[in-house]
Amino acid sequence: MFELKYIIFFFVLFIGVPIAVIFAKRFVWIEKSFWFLLLFFTASTEDINFFSMETYRGTSRGFEIGLVDITAIILFFVIYSRKDKFPIKMPPASYIYFTYFTFSLISIINSDVYIYSFFELWKMVRMYFYFFVVYNLIRSFEDIEEFIKYMLIIVAYITLMVLKQKYLEGMFQVKGPFPHQNSLVMYMIVYGSIFLSYALNAKKAKLYVWITAFGAASVDIISTLSRGGMAVFSISIFLIFLLSYKTKFTAKKLGVTVLFFVCATGILYKASDTIMERIQTAPEESLNVRVVLAEAAQNMANDKVFGVGLNNFGLKINPPYNYGEHIVRKDDDEKGGIVETVYLLVAAETGWANLLVFISFLMFFYIKNIRNYIALEKGKYKKYKYIPMAFIGCLTSMYLQSTMEWVLKQTNNFYQMMFIFAVILVVSRLIEEGKKNEKSK
């Protein structure tokens, strides 16, 4: 019998989407509501899972289609209806992503359970489509600022959930609406960095709003008790303060800095007992597990040119495969986890060559963003310099956190990364368009 959830899904897809497109094209406020949902559903991922295998310890466990994908489809058709006025373009760096996808696809020749690999490939397709839609949707710096305002609502929603988990449910390490506390950390590092950069550098920023939002993001991160997360967030904060002062010293920045240190001291003092308990009670075997899993990942990458198969690490870390035979297990039924770094995970599953492609993909946007930062040093768009400034901070933290955790492959964080990448390309495009307009004048 066809399950009710599938009936609802296909009704929404074939009936709801066309109706939503019609109304979005007709009413601006409805279209902007879908803009908000395009961002909101990356935090609260409601989805339908086809051929679900929830017991598998992998990066993907089914053919998921979420509300964020439905929203992206609606906005794609809205964009397509305006292609004569705003031509649809392939985002730069797509060729690097396609290369990464191709190597991932080839790795399936070494998969022992093919459907696991296709779960992850499907997720990669969804991520690119989201990236494509965001890149073609945003047409101006004002559009970017509108999305930043939506982030305030999303952080408020997440913070309320975090406080509920911490104080009403007594959860030791909160995770908000995410599958793991590390996902919450990376997600909030991005928004916290944007809020801080906006508060320090945007002239029209209402300080009490943006500092409060930054504080909420910081509290969420501290509440996870993630030692690595707090460390990399500190790096992002330091970079943003450094770049802000480099741009221009103002009394406002000095005031924010003083307020930051006062509030940070108070929050850390309040949470010091819990943080110390987390440090003192952290199991010693945690580090050992990271080391042995990293060794197993290297064994896999060295054994196969194209890796052991996309999303097959969770399978091949266990007997009868010998990649993890050096791991001490409590009993024969104990299953191994996933290596705690996204870089070695990519190498293990799809090969060392694809790891280079993956790193190239990440660094393309990091370098592109630095160029945006330099280009915005002067000119009419100088006031938007806070955008690449924020991304320098948060991308540095994301890439560093990814050396310790594979969270970047979590659906929520993958979407958020592709959103940031699309905005970086939009900023670059707007800078080039501005230069052409100046030359034509």
Coordinates of C-alpha atoms in Angstrom, one line a residue:
M1 CA 0.0 0.0 0.0
F2 CA 1.3 3.4 -0.9
E3 CA 2.2 5.3 2.2
L4 CA 0.4 8.5 3.1
K5 CA 3.6 10.5 3.2
Y6 CA 4.3 9.6 -0.5
I7 CA 0.8 10.7 -1.5
I8 CA 1.3 14.0 0.2
F9 CA 4.7 14.4 -1.4
F10 CA 3.5 13.9 -4.9
F11 CA 0.5 16.1 -4.3
V12 CA 2.8 18.9 -3.2
L13 CA 5.2 18.3 -6.1
F14 CA 2.6 18.2 -8.9
I15 CA -0.2 20.4 -7.5
G16 CA 1.4 22.5 -4.8
V17 CA 4.5 23.6 -6.7
P18 CA 2.7 25.0 -9.8
I19 CA 0.2 26.9 -7.6
A20 CA 3.1 28.3 -5.5
V21 CA 4.9 29.4 -8.6
I22 CA 1.9 31.2 -9.9
F23 CA 1.4 33.1 -6.6
A24 CA 5.1 33.8 -6.2
K25 CA 5.2 35.4 -9.6
R26 CA 2.2 37.5 -8.9
F27 CA 2.9 38.6 -5.3
V28 CA 6.3 39.9 -4.2
W29 CA 5.6 39.1 -0.5
I30 CA 4.9 35.4 -1.3
E31 CA 8.1 35.2 -3.4
K32 CA 10.0 36.7 -0.5
S33 CA 8.4 34.2 1.9
F34 CA 9.9 31.4 -0.2
W35 CA 13.3 33.2 0.0
F36 CA 13.0 32.9 3.8
L37 CA 12.1 29.3 3.6
L38 CA 15.0 28.6 1.2
L39 CA 17.2 29.5 4.1
F40 CA 15.1 28.4 7.1
F41 CA 14.7 24.8 5.8
T42 CA 18.5 24.3 5.8
A43 CA 18.3 24.5 9.6
S44 CA 15.0 22.6 10.1
T45 CA 15.3 19.9 7.4
E46 CA 11.9 18.3 7.1
D47 CA 12.1 15.6 4.4
I48 CA 10.8 12.4 3.0
N49 CA 13.3 9.5 2.8
F50 CA 12.8 7.0 0.0
F51 CA 14.4 3.6 0.5
S52 CA 15.5 4.6 4.0
M53 CA 18.3 2.7 5.7
E54 CA 18.5 4.6 9.0
T55 CA 20.6 1.9 10.8
Y56 CA 23.5 2.4 8.4
R57 CA 26.3 4.5 9.8
G58 CA 27.0 6.6 6.7
T59 CA 26.9 10.1 5.5
S60 CA 23.6 9.4 3.7
R61 CA 20.9 6.9 4.5
G62 CA 18.3 7.2 1.8
F63 CA 17.0 9.2 -1.2
E64 CA 15.9 12.3 0.7
I65 CA 13.8 15.0 -0.7
G66 CA 13.2 17.9 1.7
L67 CA 11.1 21.0 2.0
V68 CA 14.2 23.0 1.1
D69 CA 14.4 21.1 -2.2
I70 CA 10.7 21.8 -2.9
T71 CA 11.3 25.5 -2.1
A72 CA 14.3 25.5 -4.5
I73 CA 12.2 24.0 -7.3
I74 CA 9.5 26.7 -6.8
L75 CA 12.1 29.5 -7.0
F76 CA 13.8 27.8 -10.0
F77 CA 10.6 28.1 -12.0
V78 CA 10.2 31.7 -10.8
I79 CA 13.7 32.4 -12.0
Y80 CA 13.1 30.6 -15.3
S81 CA 10.0 32.7 -16.0
R82 CA 12.2 35.8 -15.9
K83 CA 15.0 34.5 -18.0
D84 CA 14.5 37.1 -20.8
K85 CA 15.2 39.9 -18.3
F86 CA 17.7 38.0 -16.1
P87 CA 19.4 35.3 -18.1
I88 CA 20.1 32.1 -16.2
K89 CA 23.8 31.4 -15.9
M90 CA 25.9 28.4 -14.9
P91 CA 27.8 29.4 -11.7
P92 CA 31.6 29.6 -12.0
A93 CA 33.4 26.7 -10.4
S94 CA 30.7 24.3 -11.6
Y95 CA 33.3 22.4 -13.5
I96 CA 35.2 21.7 -10.3
Y97 CA 32.1 20.5 -8.6
F98 CA 31.3 18.3 -11.6
T99 CA 34.8 16.9 -11.5
Y100 CA 34.4 16.1 -7.8
F101 CA 31.0 14.5 -8.6
T102 CA 32.6 12.4 -11.5
F103 CA 35.3 11.0 -9.3
S104 CA 32.7 10.2 -6.7
L105 CA 30.6 8.4 -9.3
I106 CA 33.6 6.4 -10.6
S107 CA 34.4 5.3 -7.0
I108 CA 31.2 3.2 -7.1
I109 CA 33.2 0.5 -9.0
N110 CA 34.7 -0.3 -5.6
S111 CA 31.4 -0.1 -3.7
D112 CA 30.1 -3.3 -2.2
V113 CA 26.6 -1.8 -1.5
Y114 CA 25.9 0.4 -4.5
I115 CA 22.7 1.9 -3.1
Y116 CA 24.8 3.5 -0.3
S117 CA 26.8 5.4 -2.9
F118 CA 23.7 6.5 -4.8
F119 CA 22.3 7.9 -1.6
E120 CA 25.3 10.3 -1.4
L121 CA 25.3 11.0 -5.1
W122 CA 21.6 12.1 -4.9
K123 CA 22.5 14.4 -2.1
M124 CA 25.3 16.0 -4.2
V125 CA 22.8 16.6 -7.0
R126 CA 20.4 18.3 -4.5
M127 CA 23.3 20.5 -3.2
Y128 CA 24.3 21.7 -6.7
F129 CA 20.7 22.5 -7.6
Y130 CA 20.4 24.6 -4.4
F131 CA 23.7 26.3 -5.2
F132 CA 22.5 27.0 -8.8
V133 CA 19.2 28.5 -7.7
V134 CA 20.7 30.8 -5.0
Y135 CA 23.3 32.0 -7.5
N136 CA 20.6 33.0 -10.1
L137 CA 18.1 34.2 -7.5
I138 CA 20.2 36.9 -5.9
R139 CA 20.5 40.0 -8.1
S140 CA 21.9 42.7 -5.8
F141 CA 23.6 43.5 -2.6
E142 CA 20.3 44.5 -1.2
D143 CA 19.1 40.9 -1.8
I144 CA 22.0 39.6 0.2
E145 CA 21.2 41.9 3.0
E146 CA 17.6 40.6 3.0
F147 CA 18.8 37.1 3.4
I148 CA 21.0 38.3 6.3
K149 CA 17.9 39.7 8.0
Y150 CA 16.2 36.3 7.6
M151 CA 19.2 34.8 9.5
L152 CA 18.1 36.8 12.6
I153 CA 14.8 34.9 12.7
I154 CA 16.5 31.5 12.1
V155 CA 19.0 32.1 14.9
A156 CA 16.2 33.1 17.3
Y157 CA 14.4 29.9 16.4
I158 CA 17.5 27.8 17.0
T159 CA 18.4 29.6 20.2
L160 CA 15.0 29.0 21.7
M161 CA 15.3 25.3 20.9
V162 CA 18.8 25.3 22.5
L163 CA 17.6 26.9 25.7
K164 CA 14.7 24.5 25.9
Q165 CA 17.1 21.5 25.5
K166 CA 19.5 22.9 28.0
Y167 CA 17.3 24.2 30.8
L168 CA 14.0 22.3 30.4
E169 CA 15.2 19.0 29.1
G170 CA 18.6 19.0 30.9
M171 CA 20.5 18.0 27.8
F172 CA 24.3 18.1 28.6
Q173 CA 25.5 18.8 25.0
V174 CA 22.7 20.5 23.1
K175 CA 22.2 20.0 19.3
G176 CA 19.2 22.3 18.5
P177 CA 17.3 21.1 15.4
F178 CA 20.4 19.3 14.0
P179 CA 21.4 15.6 14.1
H180 CA 24.6 16.3 16.2
Q181 CA 26.0 19.1 18.3
N182 CA 28.9 19.6 15.8
S183 CA 26.4 20.4 13.1
L184 CA 25.0 23.2 15.3
V185 CA 28.5 24.5 16.0
M186 CA 29.4 24.9 12.3
Y187 CA 26.0 26.3 11.4
M188 CA 26.1 29.0 14.1
I189 CA 29.8 29.9 13.4
V190 CA 28.6 31.1 10.0
Y191 CA 25.8 33.2 11.2
G192 CA 27.7 34.5 14.3
S193 CA 30.5 35.6 12.0
I194 CA 28.1 37.4 9.7
F195 CA 26.4 39.2 12.6
L196 CA 29.6 40.3 14.1
S197 CA 31.0 41.6 10.8
Y198 CA 27.7 43.4 10.1
A199 CA 27.6 45.0 13.6
L200 CA 31.2 46.2 13.3
N201 CA 31.2 47.5 9.8
A202 CA 27.7 48.3 8.5
K203 CA 26.9 52.0 9.2
K204 CA 23.1 51.4 9.3
A205 CA 23.4 48.5 11.7
K206 CA 21.3 48.7 14.9
L207 CA 24.0 47.5 17.3
Y208 CA 21.6 46.1 20.0
V209 CA 20.0 43.9 17.4
W210 CA 23.1 42.5 15.8
I211 CA 25.2 42.2 19.0
T212 CA 22.3 40.3 20.6
A213 CA 22.1 38.0 17.6
F214 CA 25.8 37.4 17.7
G215 CA 25.5 36.7 21.4
A216 CA 22.8 34.2 20.8
A217 CA 24.9 32.4 18.2
S218 CA 27.8 32.4 20.7
V219 CA 25.6 31.0 23.5
D220 CA 24.4 28.2 21.2
I221 CA 28.0 27.3 20.4
I222 CA 29.1 27.3 24.0
S223 CA 26.1 25.2 25.0
T224 CA 27.3 22.4 22.7
L225 CA 30.4 22.1 24.9
S226 CA 32.4 21.5 21.8
R227 CA 36.0 22.2 22.6
G228 CA 37.1 22.3 19.0
G229 CA 34.0 24.4 18.0
M230 CA 34.7 27.1 20.6
A231 CA 38.4 27.2 19.5
V232 CA 37.7 27.6 15.8
F233 CA 34.9 30.2 16.5
S234 CA 37.4 32.2 18.4
I235 CA 39.6 32.2 15.3
S236 CA 36.8 33.5 13.2
I237 CA 36.0 36.3 15.8
F238 CA 39.7 37.2 15.9
L239 CA 40.0 37.5 12.1
I240 CA 36.8 39.6 11.8
F241 CA 38.0 42.0 14.6
L242 CA 41.4 42.2 12.9
L243 CA 40.1 43.0 9.4
S244 CA 37.5 45.4 10.8
Y245 CA 40.2 47.5 12.6
K246 CA 42.4 47.3 9.6
T247 CA 39.7 48.9 7.5
K248 CA 39.0 51.7 9.9
F249 CA 39.3 52.4 13.6
T250 CA 36.1 53.9 15.0
A251 CA 34.6 54.5 18.5
K252 CA 31.8 52.1 17.6
K253 CA 34.2 49.2 17.0
L254 CA 36.1 50.0 20.2
G255 CA 32.8 50.0 22.1
V256 CA 31.8 46.7 20.5
T257 CA 35.2 45.2 21.4
V258 CA 34.9 46.2 25.0
L259 CA 31.3 44.9 25.2
F260 CA 32.4 41.7 23.6
F261 CA 35.1 41.0 26.2
V262 CA 32.8 41.9 29.1
C263 CA 30.0 39.7 27.9
A264 CA 32.4 36.9 26.8
T265 CA 34.0 36.9 30.3
G266 CA 30.6 36.8 31.9
I267 CA 29.3 33.9 29.7
L268 CA 32.4 31.9 30.1
Y269 CA 32.5 32.4 33.8
K270 CA 28.8 31.3 34.1
A271 CA 29.5 28.2 31.9
S272 CA 33.0 27.5 33.3
D273 CA 31.9 24.7 35.6
T274 CA 30.2 22.8 32.8
I275 CA 33.0 23.4 30.4
M276 CA 35.6 22.2 32.9
E277 CA 33.5 19.1 33.6
R278 CA 33.3 18.4 29.8
I279 CA 37.1 18.7 29.6
Q280 CA 37.8 16.6 32.6
T281 CA 35.3 13.9 31.8
A282 CA 36.1 13.7 28.1
P283 CA 37.0 10.0 27.5
E284 CA 40.7 9.3 26.7
E285 CA 39.6 6.8 24.2
S286 CA 38.1 9.6 22.1
L287 CA 41.5 10.6 20.8
N288 CA 42.5 7.0 20.3
V289 CA 39.4 6.4 18.2
R290 CA 40.2 9.4 16.0
V291 CA 43.7 8.1 15.4
V292 CA 42.7 4.5 14.6
L293 CA 39.9 5.7 12.3
A294 CA 42.3 8.0 10.5
E295 CA 44.7 5.1 10.0
A296 CA 41.9 3.0 8.6
A297 CA 41.0 5.8 6.2
Q298 CA 44.5 6.0 4.9
N299 CA 44.5 2.2 4.4
M300 CA 41.4 2.6 2.3
A301 CA 42.8 5.5 0.2
N302 CA 46.1 3.7 -0.3
D303 CA 44.5 0.4 -1.3
K304 CA 42.2 1.8 -4.1
V305 CA 43.0 4.5 -6.6
F306 CA 39.3 5.6 -6.6
G307 CA 38.7 4.8 -2.9
V308 CA 36.6 2.0 -1.4
G309 CA 33.3 3.5 -2.7
L310 CA 31.3 6.7 -2.0
N311 CA 29.5 6.3 1.3
N312 CA 30.9 2.9 1.9
F313 CA 33.3 3.8 4.8
G314 CA 30.7 2.8 7.4
L315 CA 30.6 -0.6 5.8
K316 CA 34.2 -1.3 5.1
I317 CA 35.5 -0.2 8.5
N318 CA 34.1 -3.5 9.8
P319 CA 34.9 -7.1 9.2
P320 CA 35.2 -9.0 6.9
Y321 CA 37.2 -6.0 5.5
N322 CA 40.7 -5.7 6.9
Y323 CA 41.0 -1.9 6.8
G324 CA 40.1 -1.6 10.4
E325 CA 41.7 -4.8 11.7
H326 CA 44.0 -2.8 14.0
I327 CA 41.0 -1.4 15.9
V328 CA 40.4 -3.0 19.3
R329 CA 36.7 -3.8 19.7
K330 CA 34.8 -4.8 22.8
D331 CA 33.1 -7.6 21.0
D332 CA 32.5 -9.1 17.5
D333 CA 29.3 -7.1 17.1
E334 CA 30.8 -3.7 17.7
K335 CA 30.6 -1.5 14.6
G336 CA 33.2 1.1 13.7
G337 CA 32.3 4.7 13.1
I338 CA 33.2 7.3 10.4
V339 CA 36.7 8.9 10.4
E340 CA 36.6 12.2 12.2
T341 CA 37.8 14.4 9.3
V342 CA 36.0 15.1 6.1
Y343 CA 39.3 15.3 4.2
L344 CA 40.4 11.7 5.0
L345 CA 36.8 10.6 4.5
V346 CA 36.8 11.9 0.9
A347 CA 40.2 10.3 0.3
A348 CA 39.1 6.9 1.7
E349 CA 35.8 6.7 -0.2
T350 CA 36.8 8.3 -3.5
G351 CA 40.6 8.4 -3.7
W352 CA 43.5 10.8 -3.1
A353 CA 43.0 12.5 -6.5
N354 CA 39.4 13.4 -5.6
L355 CA 40.6 14.8 -2.3
L356 CA 42.7 17.2 -4.3
V357 CA 39.7 18.1 -6.4
F358 CA 37.6 18.6 -3.2
I359 CA 40.3 20.9 -1.6
S360 CA 40.5 22.8 -4.9
F361 CA 36.8 23.4 -4.8
L362 CA 37.0 24.7 -1.2
M363 CA 40.0 26.9 -1.9
F364 CA 38.5 28.3 -5.1
F365 CA 35.8 30.0 -3.0
Y366 CA 38.2 31.0 -0.3
I367 CA 40.5 32.8 -2.8
K368 CA 37.6 34.2 -4.7
N369 CA 36.2 35.7 -1.5
I370 CA 39.6 37.3 -0.6
R371 CA 39.6 38.9 -4.1
N372 CA 36.1 40.2 -3.3
Y373 CA 37.4 41.7 -0.1
I374 CA 40.3 43.4 -1.9
A375 CA 38.0 44.7 -4.7
L376 CA 35.7 46.2 -2.2
E377 CA 38.4 48.3 -0.6
K378 CA 37.2 51.2 -2.6
G379 CA 34.3 52.1 -4.9
K380 CA 30.6 52.5 -4.5
Y381 CA 30.2 49.0 -3.1
K382 CA 32.7 49.6 -0.3
K383 CA 30.0 49.6 2.4
Y384 CA 29.4 45.9 1.6
K385 CA 32.9 44.9 2.5
Y386 CA 31.6 43.3 5.7
I387 CA 30.3 40.4 3.6
P388 CA 33.7 39.0 2.4
M389 CA 35.1 39.9 5.8
A390 CA 32.6 37.7 7.5
F391 CA 33.2 34.9 5.0
I392 CA 37.0 35.0 5.6
G393 CA 36.3 34.4 9.3
C394 CA 33.7 31.7 9.0
L395 CA 35.3 29.8 6.0
T396 CA 38.6 29.6 7.9
S397 CA 36.7 28.1 10.9
M398 CA 34.7 25.7 8.8
Y399 CA 37.8 24.4 7.0
L400 CA 39.6 24.0 10.3
Q401 CA 36.7 22.3 12.0
S402 CA 36.5 19.9 9.0
T403 CA 40.0 18.6 10.0
M404 CA 38.4 17.3 13.2
E405 CA 34.9 16.3 12.1
W406 CA 33.1 15.2 9.0
V407 CA 30.2 17.5 9.8
L408 CA 30.6 19.3 6.4
K409 CA 28.9 16.3 4.8
Q410 CA 25.8 16.7 7.1
T411 CA 22.9 17.8 5.0
N412 CA 22.2 21.0 6.9
N413 CA 25.9 22.2 6.8
F414 CA 26.3 21.1 3.2
Y415 CA 23.4 23.3 2.2
Q416 CA 24.7 26.2 4.2
M417 CA 28.2 25.9 2.6
M418 CA 26.7 26.0 -0.9
F419 CA 24.6 29.0 0.1
I420 CA 27.8 30.9 1.2
F421 CA 29.6 29.8 -2.0
A422 CA 26.8 31.1 -4.2
V423 CA 26.8 34.4 -2.3
I424 CA 30.6 34.7 -2.9
L425 CA 30.0 34.3 -6.6
V426 CA 27.2 36.8 -6.6
V427 CA 29.4 39.4 -4.9
S428 CA 32.1 38.8 -7.5
R429 CA 29.5 39.1 -10.3
L430 CA 28.1 42.4 -8.9
I431 CA 31.6 43.8 -8.6
E432 CA 32.3 43.0 -12.3
E433 CA 29.0 44.4 -13.4
G434 CA 29.7 47.6 -11.4
K435 CA 33.1 47.9 -13.2
K436 CA 31.5 47.5 -16.6
N437 CA 28.9 50.1 -15.8
E438 CA 31.6 52.6 -14.7
K439 CA 33.5 52.0 -18.0
S440 CA 30.3 52.4 -20.1
K441 CA 29.6 55.7 -18.4

